[in-house]
Backbone as a chain_set.jsonl record, in Angstrom:
{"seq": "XXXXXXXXXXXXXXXXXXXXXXXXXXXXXXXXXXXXXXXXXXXXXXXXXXXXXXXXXXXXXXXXXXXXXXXXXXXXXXXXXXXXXXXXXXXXXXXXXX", "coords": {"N": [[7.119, -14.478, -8.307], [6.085, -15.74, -4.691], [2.434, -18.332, -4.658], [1.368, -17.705, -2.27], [2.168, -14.595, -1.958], [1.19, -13.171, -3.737], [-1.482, -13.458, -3.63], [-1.663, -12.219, -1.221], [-0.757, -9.605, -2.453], [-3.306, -9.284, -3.864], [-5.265, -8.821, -1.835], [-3.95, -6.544, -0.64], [-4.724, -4.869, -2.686], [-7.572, -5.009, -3.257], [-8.691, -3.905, -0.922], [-7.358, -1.604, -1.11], [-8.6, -0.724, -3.557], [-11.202, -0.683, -3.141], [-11.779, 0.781, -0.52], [-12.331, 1.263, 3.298], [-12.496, 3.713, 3.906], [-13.339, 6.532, 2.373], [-10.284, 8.226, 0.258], [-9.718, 11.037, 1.409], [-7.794, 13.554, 0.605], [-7.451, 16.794, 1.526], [-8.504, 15.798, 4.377], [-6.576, 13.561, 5.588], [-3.287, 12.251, 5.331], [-2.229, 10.406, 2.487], [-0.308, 8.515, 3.168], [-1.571, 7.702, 5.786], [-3.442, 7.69, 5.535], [-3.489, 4.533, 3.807], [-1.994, 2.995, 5.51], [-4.572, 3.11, 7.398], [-6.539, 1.696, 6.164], [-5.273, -0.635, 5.234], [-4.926, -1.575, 8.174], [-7.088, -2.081, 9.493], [-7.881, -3.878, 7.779], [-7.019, -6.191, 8.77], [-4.164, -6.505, 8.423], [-0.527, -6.553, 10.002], [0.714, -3.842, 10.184], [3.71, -1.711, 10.289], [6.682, 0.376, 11.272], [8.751, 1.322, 8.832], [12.263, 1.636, 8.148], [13.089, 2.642, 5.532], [11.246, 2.841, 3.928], [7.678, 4.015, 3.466], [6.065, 2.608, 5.017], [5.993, -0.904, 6.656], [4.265, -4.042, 5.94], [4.043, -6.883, 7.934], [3.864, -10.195, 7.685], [2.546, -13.193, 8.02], [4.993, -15.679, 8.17], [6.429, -14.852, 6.226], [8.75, -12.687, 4.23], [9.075, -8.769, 5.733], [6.9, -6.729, 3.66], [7.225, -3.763, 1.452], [6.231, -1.079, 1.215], [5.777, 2.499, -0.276], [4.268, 5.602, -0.641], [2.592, 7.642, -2.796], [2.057, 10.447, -4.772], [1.812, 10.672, -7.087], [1.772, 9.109, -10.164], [4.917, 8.457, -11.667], [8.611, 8.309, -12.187], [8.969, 6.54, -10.461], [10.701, 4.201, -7.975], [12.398, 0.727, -7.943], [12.732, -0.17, -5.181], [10.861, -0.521, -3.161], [7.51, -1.662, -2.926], [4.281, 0.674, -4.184], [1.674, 2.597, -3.434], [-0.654, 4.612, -5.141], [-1.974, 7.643, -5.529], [-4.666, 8.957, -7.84], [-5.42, 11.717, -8.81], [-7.365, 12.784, -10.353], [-8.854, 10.77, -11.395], [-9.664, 9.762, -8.525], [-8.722, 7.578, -7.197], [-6.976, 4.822, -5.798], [-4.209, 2.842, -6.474], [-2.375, -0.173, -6.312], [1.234, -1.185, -7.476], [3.237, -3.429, -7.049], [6.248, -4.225, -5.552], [8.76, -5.355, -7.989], [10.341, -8.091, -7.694], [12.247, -9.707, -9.423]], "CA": [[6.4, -14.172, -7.093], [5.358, -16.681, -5.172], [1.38, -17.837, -4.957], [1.083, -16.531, -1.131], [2.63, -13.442, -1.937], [0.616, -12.962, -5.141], [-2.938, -13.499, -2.62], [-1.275, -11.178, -0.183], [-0.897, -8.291, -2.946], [-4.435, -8.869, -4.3], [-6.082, -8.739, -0.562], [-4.083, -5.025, -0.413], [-5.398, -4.176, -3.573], [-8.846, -5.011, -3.355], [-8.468, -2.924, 0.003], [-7.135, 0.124, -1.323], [-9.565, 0.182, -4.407], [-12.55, -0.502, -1.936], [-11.339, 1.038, 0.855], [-13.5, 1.483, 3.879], [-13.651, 4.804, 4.262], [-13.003, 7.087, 0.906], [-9.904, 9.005, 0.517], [-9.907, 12.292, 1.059], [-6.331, 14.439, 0.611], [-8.083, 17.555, 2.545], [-8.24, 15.117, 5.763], [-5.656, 12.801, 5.938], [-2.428, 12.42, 4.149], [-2.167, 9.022, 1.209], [0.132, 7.499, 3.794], [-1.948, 7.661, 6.888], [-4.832, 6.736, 4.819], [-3.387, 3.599, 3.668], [-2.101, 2.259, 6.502], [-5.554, 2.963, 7.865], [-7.151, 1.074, 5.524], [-4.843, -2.304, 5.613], [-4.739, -1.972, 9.794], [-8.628, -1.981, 9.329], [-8.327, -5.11, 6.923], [-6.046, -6.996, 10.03], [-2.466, -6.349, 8.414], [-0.071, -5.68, 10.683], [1.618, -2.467, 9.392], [4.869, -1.458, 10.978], [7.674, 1.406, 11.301], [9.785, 1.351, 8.097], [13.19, 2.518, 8.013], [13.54, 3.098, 4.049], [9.879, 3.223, 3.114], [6.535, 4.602, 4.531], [5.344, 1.171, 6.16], [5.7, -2.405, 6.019], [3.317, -5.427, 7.14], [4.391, -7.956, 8.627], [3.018, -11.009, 6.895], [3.304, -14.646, 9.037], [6.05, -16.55, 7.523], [7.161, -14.605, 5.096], [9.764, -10.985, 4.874], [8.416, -7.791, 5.58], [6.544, -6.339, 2.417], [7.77, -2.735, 2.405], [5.513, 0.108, 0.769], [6.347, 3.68, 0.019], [3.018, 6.237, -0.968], [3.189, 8.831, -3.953], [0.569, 11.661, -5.645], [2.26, 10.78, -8.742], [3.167, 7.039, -10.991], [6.254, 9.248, -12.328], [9.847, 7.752, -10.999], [8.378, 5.052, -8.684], [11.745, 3.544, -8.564], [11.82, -0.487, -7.205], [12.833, -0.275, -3.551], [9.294, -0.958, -2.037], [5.746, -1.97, -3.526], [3.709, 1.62, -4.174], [0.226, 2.678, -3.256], [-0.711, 5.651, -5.985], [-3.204, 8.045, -5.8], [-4.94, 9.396, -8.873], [-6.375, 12.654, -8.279], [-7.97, 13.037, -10.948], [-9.83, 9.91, -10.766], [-9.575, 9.891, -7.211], [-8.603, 6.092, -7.013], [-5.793, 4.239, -5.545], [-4.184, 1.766, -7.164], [-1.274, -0.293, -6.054], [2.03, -1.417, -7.994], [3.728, -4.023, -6.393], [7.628, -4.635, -6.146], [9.14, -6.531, -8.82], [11.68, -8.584, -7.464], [12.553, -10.657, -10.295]], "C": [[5.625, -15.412, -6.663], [3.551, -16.668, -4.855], [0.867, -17.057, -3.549], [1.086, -14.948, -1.616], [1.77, -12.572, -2.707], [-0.974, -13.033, -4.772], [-2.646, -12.262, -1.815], [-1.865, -9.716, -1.113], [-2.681, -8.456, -3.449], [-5.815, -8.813, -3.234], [-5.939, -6.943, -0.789], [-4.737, -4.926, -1.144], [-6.821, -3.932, -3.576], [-9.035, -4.13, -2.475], [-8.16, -1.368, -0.431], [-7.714, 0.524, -2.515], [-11.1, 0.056, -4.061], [-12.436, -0.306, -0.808], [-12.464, 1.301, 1.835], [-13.869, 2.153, 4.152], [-12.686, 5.72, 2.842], [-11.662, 8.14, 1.434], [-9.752, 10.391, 0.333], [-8.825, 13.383, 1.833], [-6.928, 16.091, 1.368], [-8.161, 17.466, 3.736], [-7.005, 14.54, 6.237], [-4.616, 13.071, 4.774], [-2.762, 10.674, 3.564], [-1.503, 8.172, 2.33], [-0.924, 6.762, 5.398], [-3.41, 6.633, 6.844], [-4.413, 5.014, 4.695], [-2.877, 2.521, 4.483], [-3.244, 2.084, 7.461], [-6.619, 1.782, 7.642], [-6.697, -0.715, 5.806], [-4.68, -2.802, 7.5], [-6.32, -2.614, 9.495], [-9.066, -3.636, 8.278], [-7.671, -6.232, 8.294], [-4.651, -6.862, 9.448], [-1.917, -5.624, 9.229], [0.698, -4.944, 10.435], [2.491, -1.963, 10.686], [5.604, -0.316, 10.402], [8.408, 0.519, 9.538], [11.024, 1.84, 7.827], [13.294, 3.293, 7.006], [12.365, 3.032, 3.285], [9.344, 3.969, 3.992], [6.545, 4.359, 5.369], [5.949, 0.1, 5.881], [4.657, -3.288, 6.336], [4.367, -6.355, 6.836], [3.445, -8.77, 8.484], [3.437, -12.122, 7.966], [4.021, -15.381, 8.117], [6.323, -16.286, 6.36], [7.622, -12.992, 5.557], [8.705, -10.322, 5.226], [7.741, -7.472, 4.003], [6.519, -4.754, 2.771], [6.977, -2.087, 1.526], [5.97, 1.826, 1.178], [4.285, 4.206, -0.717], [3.32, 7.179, -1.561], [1.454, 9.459, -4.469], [0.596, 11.483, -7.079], [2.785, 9.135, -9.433], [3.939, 7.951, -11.32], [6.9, 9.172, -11.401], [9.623, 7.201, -10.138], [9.701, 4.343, -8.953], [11.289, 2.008, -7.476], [12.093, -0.741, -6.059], [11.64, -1.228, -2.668], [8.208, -1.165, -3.292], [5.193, -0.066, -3.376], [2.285, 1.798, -4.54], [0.654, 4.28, -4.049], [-1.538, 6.198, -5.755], [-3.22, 8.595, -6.833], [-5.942, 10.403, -8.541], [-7.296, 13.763, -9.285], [-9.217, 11.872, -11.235], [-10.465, 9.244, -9.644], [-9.943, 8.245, -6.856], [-6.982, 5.951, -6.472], [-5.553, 3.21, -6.336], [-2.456, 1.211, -6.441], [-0.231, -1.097, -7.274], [3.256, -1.901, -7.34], [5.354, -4.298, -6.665], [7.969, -5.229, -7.248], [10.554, -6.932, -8.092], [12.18, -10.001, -8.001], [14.799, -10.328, -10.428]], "O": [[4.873, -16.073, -7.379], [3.013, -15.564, -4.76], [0.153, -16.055, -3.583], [0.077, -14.243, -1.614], [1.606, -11.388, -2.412], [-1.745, -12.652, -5.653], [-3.455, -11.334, -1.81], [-2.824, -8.995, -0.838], [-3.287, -7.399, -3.276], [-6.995, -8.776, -3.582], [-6.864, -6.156, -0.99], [-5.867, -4.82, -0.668], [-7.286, -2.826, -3.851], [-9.661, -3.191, -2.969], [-8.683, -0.309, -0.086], [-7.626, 1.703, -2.856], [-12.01, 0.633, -4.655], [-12.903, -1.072, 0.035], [-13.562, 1.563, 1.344], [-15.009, 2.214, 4.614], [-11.532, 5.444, 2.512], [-11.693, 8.745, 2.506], [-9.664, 10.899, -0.785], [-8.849, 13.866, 2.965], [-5.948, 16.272, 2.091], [-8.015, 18.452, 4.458], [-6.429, 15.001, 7.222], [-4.775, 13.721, 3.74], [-3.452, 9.887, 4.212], [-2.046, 7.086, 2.535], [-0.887, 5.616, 5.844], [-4.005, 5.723, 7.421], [-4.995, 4.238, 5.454], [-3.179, 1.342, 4.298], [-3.182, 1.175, 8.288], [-7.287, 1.154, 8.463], [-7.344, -1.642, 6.294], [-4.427, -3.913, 7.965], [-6.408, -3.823, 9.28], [-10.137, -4.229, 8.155], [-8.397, -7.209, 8.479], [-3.82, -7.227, 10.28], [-2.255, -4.467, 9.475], [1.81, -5.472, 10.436], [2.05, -1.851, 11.83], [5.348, 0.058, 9.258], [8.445, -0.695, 9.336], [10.902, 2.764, 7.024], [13.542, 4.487, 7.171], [12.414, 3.152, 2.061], [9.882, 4.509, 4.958], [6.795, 4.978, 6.403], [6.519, 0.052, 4.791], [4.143, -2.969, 7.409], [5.183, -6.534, 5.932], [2.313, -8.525, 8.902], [4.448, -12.019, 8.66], [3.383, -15.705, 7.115], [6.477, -17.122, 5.469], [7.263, -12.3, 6.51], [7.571, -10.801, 5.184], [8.252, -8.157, 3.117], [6.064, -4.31, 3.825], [6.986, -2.851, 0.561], [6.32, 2.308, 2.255], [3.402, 3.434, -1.09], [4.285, 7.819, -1.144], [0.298, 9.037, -4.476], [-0.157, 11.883, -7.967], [3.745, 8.39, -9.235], [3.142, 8.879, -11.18], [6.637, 9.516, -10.248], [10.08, 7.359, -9.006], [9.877, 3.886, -10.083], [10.395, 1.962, -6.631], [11.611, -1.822, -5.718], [11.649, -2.188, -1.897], [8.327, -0.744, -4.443], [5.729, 0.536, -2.446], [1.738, 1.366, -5.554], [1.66, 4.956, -3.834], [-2.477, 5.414, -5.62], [-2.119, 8.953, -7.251], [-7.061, 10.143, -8.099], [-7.708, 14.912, -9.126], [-10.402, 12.205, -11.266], [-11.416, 8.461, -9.651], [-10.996, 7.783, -6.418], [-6.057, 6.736, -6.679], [-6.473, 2.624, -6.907], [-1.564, 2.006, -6.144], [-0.903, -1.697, -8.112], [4.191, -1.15, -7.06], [5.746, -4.554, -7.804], [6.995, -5.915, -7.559], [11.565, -6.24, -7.98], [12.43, -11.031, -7.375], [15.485, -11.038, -11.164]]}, "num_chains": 1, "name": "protein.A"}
């Protein structure tokens, strides 16, 4: 990965485990939330065909994200934002595309 890419994911992250406004599965859904959150940081988040979302990074691919209730079977397609609803945290788990 390279070191852009590797700044990029630890901007989302810091974002979606200090998000700016708390999530709460009662209001919004995990996806709506998290694209809320990275629009709200300036990423520009876009339509995905085969994920959730993507942003659109400057001079580099799309980065494509899918959103789950559960880590169990995250397969590697896209990068995944998790919620934990029992610790009621996000956490993300970024592609591997090794």
């Amino acid at each position: 990965m390279s070191v852009k890419l590797t700044q990029i994911f630890k901007v989302i992250e810091d974002t979606i485990t200090k998000p700016p406004i708390p999530h709460e599965p009662y209001k919004q859904s995990l996806k709506a939330w998290a694209m809320y959150c990275l629009r709200d940081k300036g990423f520009k988040v876009v339509y995905a065909q085969n994920a959730d979302f993507a942003i659109e990074t400057k001079g580099q691919e799309k980065l494509y994200f899918k959103v789950s209730n559960s880590a169990d079977d995250l397969d590697n397609s896209a990068s995944w934002i998790v919620w934990d609803s029992t610790t009621k945290t996000a956490s993300l788990i970024p592609q591997n595309k090794d």
